[in-house]
Amino acid sequence: MSLTPDQFRKVGMGVAPSPTPFLTPRPERRRADPRGIDWNSGRLDRDREVNVQVLLRCRPSSDDEQRLNVPKVITCNEQKREVTVSQNLANKQVDKVFTFDKVFGPKAQQRSIYDQAISPIVNEVLEGFNCTVFAYGQTGTGKTYTMEGGMRNKGGDLPAEAGVIPRAVRQIFDILEAQNADYSMKVTFLELYNEEITDLLAPEDCSRSLEERQKKPVSLMEDGKGCVILRGLEEEVVYSANEIYSLLERGASRRRTADTLLNKRSSRSHSVFTITIHVKEATVGNEELIKCGKLNLVDLAGSENISRSGSREGRAREAGEINKSLLTLGRVINALVEHSLHVPYRDSKLTRLLRDSLGGKTKTCIIATISPSAHCLEETLSTLDYAYRAKNIKNKPEANQKVAKAVLLKDLYVEIERMKQDVRAAREKNGVYIPHERYSQDEAEKKAKNEKIEKLEIDINISEKQVDKFRELYLSEQEEKLNIESELKDCKINLESCNNALQDLQENYRTTISVLKEKEFVISKLMHSGERTEIQLAHHVPFSAYQNPIVSETLNMQTETCLLEHAKELRANLQNASEDITALFSKIDQKSRLETENQGMLLTFGSQLDQSLKDLHKTILGSVSQQQQHLRCMEEHACSFLASKCDATQVLESKIKKMAQTYTLGLTTLKELADSMQMKASSDLEQIKSKMLSHIGGVENFVKTATLEAKDVLFDIQNSLDGQKQLLAFSAQQQEEGLRRTLVSAQVFSRVTLDFFNDLNHRASKLMTVVEENQLDKSHHLATFEKMFKEGTARDEQQAMENIAAILANLTAKRTAMVSEASRNIQDISLQEKKILLQEMFSMQKVSADAMEELNIHNEKVKSHFFEDTFSSAEVRATMENCLQE
Ligand code: ADP
Ligand code: MG
């Protein structure tokens, strides 16, 4: 099955939401959809950010402005893409310059704006992107002119003042037709006024008044997947540009009608025209892919409404929150430019509708329109500021994911099935029927509930955000805690190693002390033995016997001093170690103190988190219970409604019974009536028969009188015929005479033409003789000239010098040859001319002879014709006479 347009008609109907919602699902969500294949996953430009494109257009001065000679304060420089506003502040000329992506001055034509700025956007739509074009500016600066302009001429061509919409439509159709593509196209056209959406393409319902129709708003819903659905919006499937033009004209005229009724409604309302295109791509394997693109063309409310409602918000609200959407659009732009965390998309329907066009995946272009006159200076400046700010919004355009055709078809089938069910229910009348007030009441309740749900959703969103924040805080705290714990562990390990070192040191200390003690003991012993040796020396002990102990004593002294020094060093070391240990202990104390503090903090934070989570739980529980209550209420409503329905059906049944009775009664009376009528008819028939008989007698009488009258008439006719016969004879005679006269004149004419041709012949022969004479004359002249020339040259030759005589002779010979050749040529030419002339003369003579011959033949023919005519007229006369006599 192919997707050629005429396969399906009218996809969206009434309250039916279409499978492809108004704003295409945002691609990042759709990517998760396992049904489709992301063919663009390799795209490099996924993260490429593109600024919103901002164009500026200044309209020409209006007739009124020109007449009143209003000064101009705007100058546009299209090359430099600059707009200059000249202001007079305190008698000083102050110029403000703004730069935009493109600038179009008062002379710019619709066509050039479209070709330069919009045409590339439309090409991208056909590549599968979603694109949006906004027109922003003060009322009367040409937003509608730029977007819509003139729609079409009678011939179907675009007029010069056609705006963006008709041109885009024409381009799309041209391209698709040129590609010979399989495609389907849907359009929607809506108006947003007073935060209510109206369908400008809804079928005309003459039975209802305009106000009633406007009371049936289109509702905006979220499908839970981040897409916006417009319930009750008509999606028209279109097959030709002309069809779109008529739809547009219908919508635009509806807008205009509302204008006259509601005090310039159009300057306070926004209109959104959307074209959705599905194009079949080349097949990949067995799968046929469908590419989808969408173009939103938005004509915003007059920008003066922002400032007005800004200054008098109270009154604006009184008038029904006229400009909530425009205000929110401004706020959204501000938030996007300032990179705020919260962008208030949800605050108005316009921003919800166009969410994707502002900082989303759509390519966006804003056309800011201004007036050149000094009267509008304030508004112009605010528009320029606004547009200049909007330049900084960044979008991340991304082509829509291509969908396999089978998936799309499945969606369509589901949609068709659902619509069939609707139709069946409507036909069989077994759907739900409720009184009108009840319906509106239910709708109002539903709306209120929806709003409440939206509010709750917002609350939930906010609390979710808070929870997220707390969770992040908690996580960071825990991280810190873990850090501290690891530090603590390190410290403990440090401490242990220090303790170990201390113990080692103490051990060392103990061993050294014991060694020292031993040494001291040895020293004291040695000292004792020294005393003894002295005594022994005094008692003349042989030297050899005492030699050893003396050496050992000196050695002992050395070691002693050494040991003492060691001991001193050791003591100092030990003192240092003990100082270190005390420092360590103090540090450990500090650590433990910190730890306890941290633990306390953690505990308080945990309790806080607990509290907030409990609060959140409570609010969620509250909202859930509220929702449950609402659901219960709805259930009750439904029950009561069902009960009332039951009653109604009973009443209906009794009514039907009554009707059946009356029906049988009617049938019997009808039968009686038929019988009586039959009787009447038979009697009438008899009457008619007798009347007919009397009529026949009358007719016979009438016929008799009529034959008598006819005889009289015939006699009269005979008389008139005789008269006519005489007349005819007379006219035949006259004809004969006329013919004879024409014969005579023809003869005269032929004689004259004969004379003429003879004359012509004569003259031609004369001409020939003249030409011959001329020829002879010429040749004679030439001969004399040649002779004279020869003589002259001979004379010259003789006069010339002897040494150049030979050369001259040569030259003259050449010249004579040339001259003779030239004369020969001339003679040839004249001979040829003569020949041609002769030929011409001959052909002329021949032609004249032919003509004469033809004339003679013609004469003969005329004569014979004349005789034939006279004969035939005589015959005709005879036959006519016969006829008349008959
Ligand atoms: P808006 O929609 O902004 O209120 P309109 O589009 O209705 O303004 O324009 C107001 C008037 O100015 C219209 O009559 C329109 O024809 C005229 N106009 C606006 N722009 C131009 C232009 N560029 N060239 C000629 N006429 C223009
Ligand atoms: Mg307008």
PDB file of N, CA and C and ligand atoms in Angstrom, residues 57 59-60 106 108 138-146 299 369, ligand 1:
ATOM      1  N   ARG A  57      12.042  43.640   9.558  1.00  0.00           N
ATOM      2  CA  ARG A  57      11.427  44.244   8.378  1.00  0.00           C
ATOM      3  C   ARG A  57      10.783  45.565   8.774  1.00  0.00           C
ATOM      4  N   ARG A  59       8.276  48.474   7.500  1.00  0.00           N
ATOM      5  CA  ARG A  59       7.287  48.672   6.439  1.00  0.00           C
ATOM      6  C   ARG A  59       7.403  50.081   5.859  1.00  0.00           C
ATOM      7  N   PRO A  60       6.905  50.295   4.647  1.00  0.00           N
ATOM      8  CA  PRO A  60       6.936  51.656   4.111  1.00  0.00           C
ATOM      9  C   PRO A  60       5.923  52.527   4.847  1.00  0.00           C
ATOM     10  N   PRO A 106      12.051  49.370   3.770  1.00  0.00           N
ATOM     11  CA  PRO A 106      10.677  49.572   3.297  1.00  0.00           C
ATOM     12  C   PRO A 106      10.489  49.137   1.849  1.00  0.00           C
ATOM     13  N   ALA A 108      11.777  46.503   0.422  1.00  0.00           N
ATOM     14  CA  ALA A 108      11.923  45.047   0.209  1.00  0.00           C
ATOM     15  C   ALA A 108      10.585  44.438  -0.188  1.00  0.00           C
ATOM     16  N   GLN A 138       4.501  45.442  16.551  1.00  0.00           N
ATOM     17  CA  GLN A 138       3.338  46.239  16.932  1.00  0.00           C
ATOM     18  C   GLN A 138       2.213  46.022  15.916  1.00  0.00           C
ATOM     19  N   THR A 139       0.981  46.226  16.359  1.00  0.00           N
ATOM     20  CA  THR A 139      -0.147  46.112  15.433  1.00  0.00           C
ATOM     21  C   THR A 139       0.006  47.148  14.319  1.00  0.00           C
ATOM     22  N   GLY A 140      -0.231  46.715  13.097  1.00  0.00           N
ATOM     23  CA  GLY A 140      -0.180  47.643  11.966  1.00  0.00           C
ATOM     24  C   GLY A 140       1.199  47.768  11.346  1.00  0.00           C
ATOM     25  N   THR A 141       2.154  46.943  11.798  1.00  0.00           N
ATOM     26  CA  THR A 141       3.490  47.043  11.209  1.00  0.00           C
ATOM     27  C   THR A 141       3.696  46.001  10.106  1.00  0.00           C
ATOM     28  N   GLY A 142       2.688  45.159   9.872  1.00  0.00           N
ATOM     29  CA  GLY A 142       2.783  44.258   8.718  1.00  0.00           C
ATOM     30  C   GLY A 142       3.059  42.804   9.059  1.00  0.00           C
ATOM     31  N   LYS A 143       2.665  42.358  10.252  1.00  0.00           N
ATOM     32  CA  LYS A 143       2.869  40.935  10.587  1.00  0.00           C
ATOM     33  C   LYS A 143       2.007  40.065   9.681  1.00  0.00           C
ATOM     34  N   THR A 144       0.721  40.406   9.639  1.00  0.00           N
ATOM     35  CA  THR A 144      -0.191  39.599   8.831  1.00  0.00           C
ATOM     36  C   THR A 144       0.150  39.748   7.359  1.00  0.00           C
ATOM     37  N   TYR A 145       0.566  40.965   6.971  1.00  0.00           N
ATOM     38  CA  TYR A 145       0.972  41.190   5.579  1.00  0.00           C
ATOM     39  C   TYR A 145       2.150  40.291   5.232  1.00  0.00           C
ATOM     40  N   THR A 146       3.122  40.212   6.163  1.00  0.00           N
ATOM     41  CA  THR A 146       4.292  39.383   5.894  1.00  0.00           C
ATOM     42  C   THR A 146       3.932  37.900   5.871  1.00  0.00           C
ATOM     43  N   ASP A 299       1.575  33.992  13.575  1.00  0.00           N
ATOM     44  CA  ASP A 299       1.320  35.444  13.518  1.00  0.00           C
ATOM     45  C   ASP A 299       0.954  35.855  14.937  1.00  0.00           C
ATOM     46  N   THR A 369       8.705  43.038  12.953  1.00  0.00           N
ATOM     47  CA  THR A 369       8.249  44.080  12.038  1.00  0.00           C
ATOM     48  C   THR A 369       8.148  45.406  12.785  1.00  0.00           C
TER      49      THR A 369
HETATM   50  P1  ADP B   1      -0.390  43.682  11.649  1.00  0.00           P
HETATM   51  O1  ADP B   1      -0.808  42.322  11.253  1.00  0.00           O
HETATM   52  O2  ADP B   1       0.988  43.762  12.142  1.00  0.00           O
HETATM   53  O3  ADP B   1      -1.343  44.340  12.546  1.00  0.00           O
HETATM   54  P2  ADP B   1      -1.002  44.291   8.914  1.00  0.00           P
HETATM   55  O4  ADP B   1      -0.303  43.186   8.265  1.00  0.00           O
HETATM   56  O5  ADP B   1      -2.457  44.162   9.071  1.00  0.00           O
HETATM   57  O6  ADP B   1      -0.360  44.589  10.326  1.00  0.00           O
HETATM   58  O7  ADP B   1      -0.595  45.605   8.141  1.00  0.00           O
HETATM   59  C1  ADP B   1      -1.226  46.843   8.298  1.00  0.00           C
HETATM   60  C2  ADP B   1      -1.333  47.565   6.968  1.00  0.00           C
HETATM   61  O8  ADP B   1      -0.079  47.917   6.460  1.00  0.00           O
HETATM   62  C3  ADP B   1      -2.013  46.692   5.919  1.00  0.00           C
HETATM   63  O9  ADP B   1      -2.918  47.467   5.213  1.00  0.00           O
HETATM   64  C4  ADP B   1      -0.878  46.272   5.022  1.00  0.00           C
HETATM   65  O10 ADP B   1      -1.332  46.119   3.684  1.00  0.00           O
HETATM   66  C5  ADP B   1       0.106  47.407   5.150  1.00  0.00           C
HETATM   67  N1  ADP B   1       1.494  46.938   5.045  1.00  0.00           N
HETATM   68  C6  ADP B   1       2.197  46.356   6.006  1.00  0.00           C
HETATM   69  N2  ADP B   1       3.441  46.053   5.601  1.00  0.00           N
HETATM   70  C7  ADP B   1       3.537  46.469   4.322  1.00  0.00           C
HETATM   71  C8  ADP B   1       4.588  46.447   3.339  1.00  0.00           C
HETATM   72  N3  ADP B   1       5.791  45.933   3.603  1.00  0.00           N
HETATM   73  N4  ADP B   1       4.306  46.938   2.128  1.00  0.00           N
HETATM   74  C9  ADP B   1       3.104  47.462   1.851  1.00  0.00           C
HETATM   75  N5  ADP B   1       2.082  47.528   2.734  1.00  0.00           N
HETATM   76  C10 ADP B   1       2.281  47.040   3.965  1.00  0.00           C
END
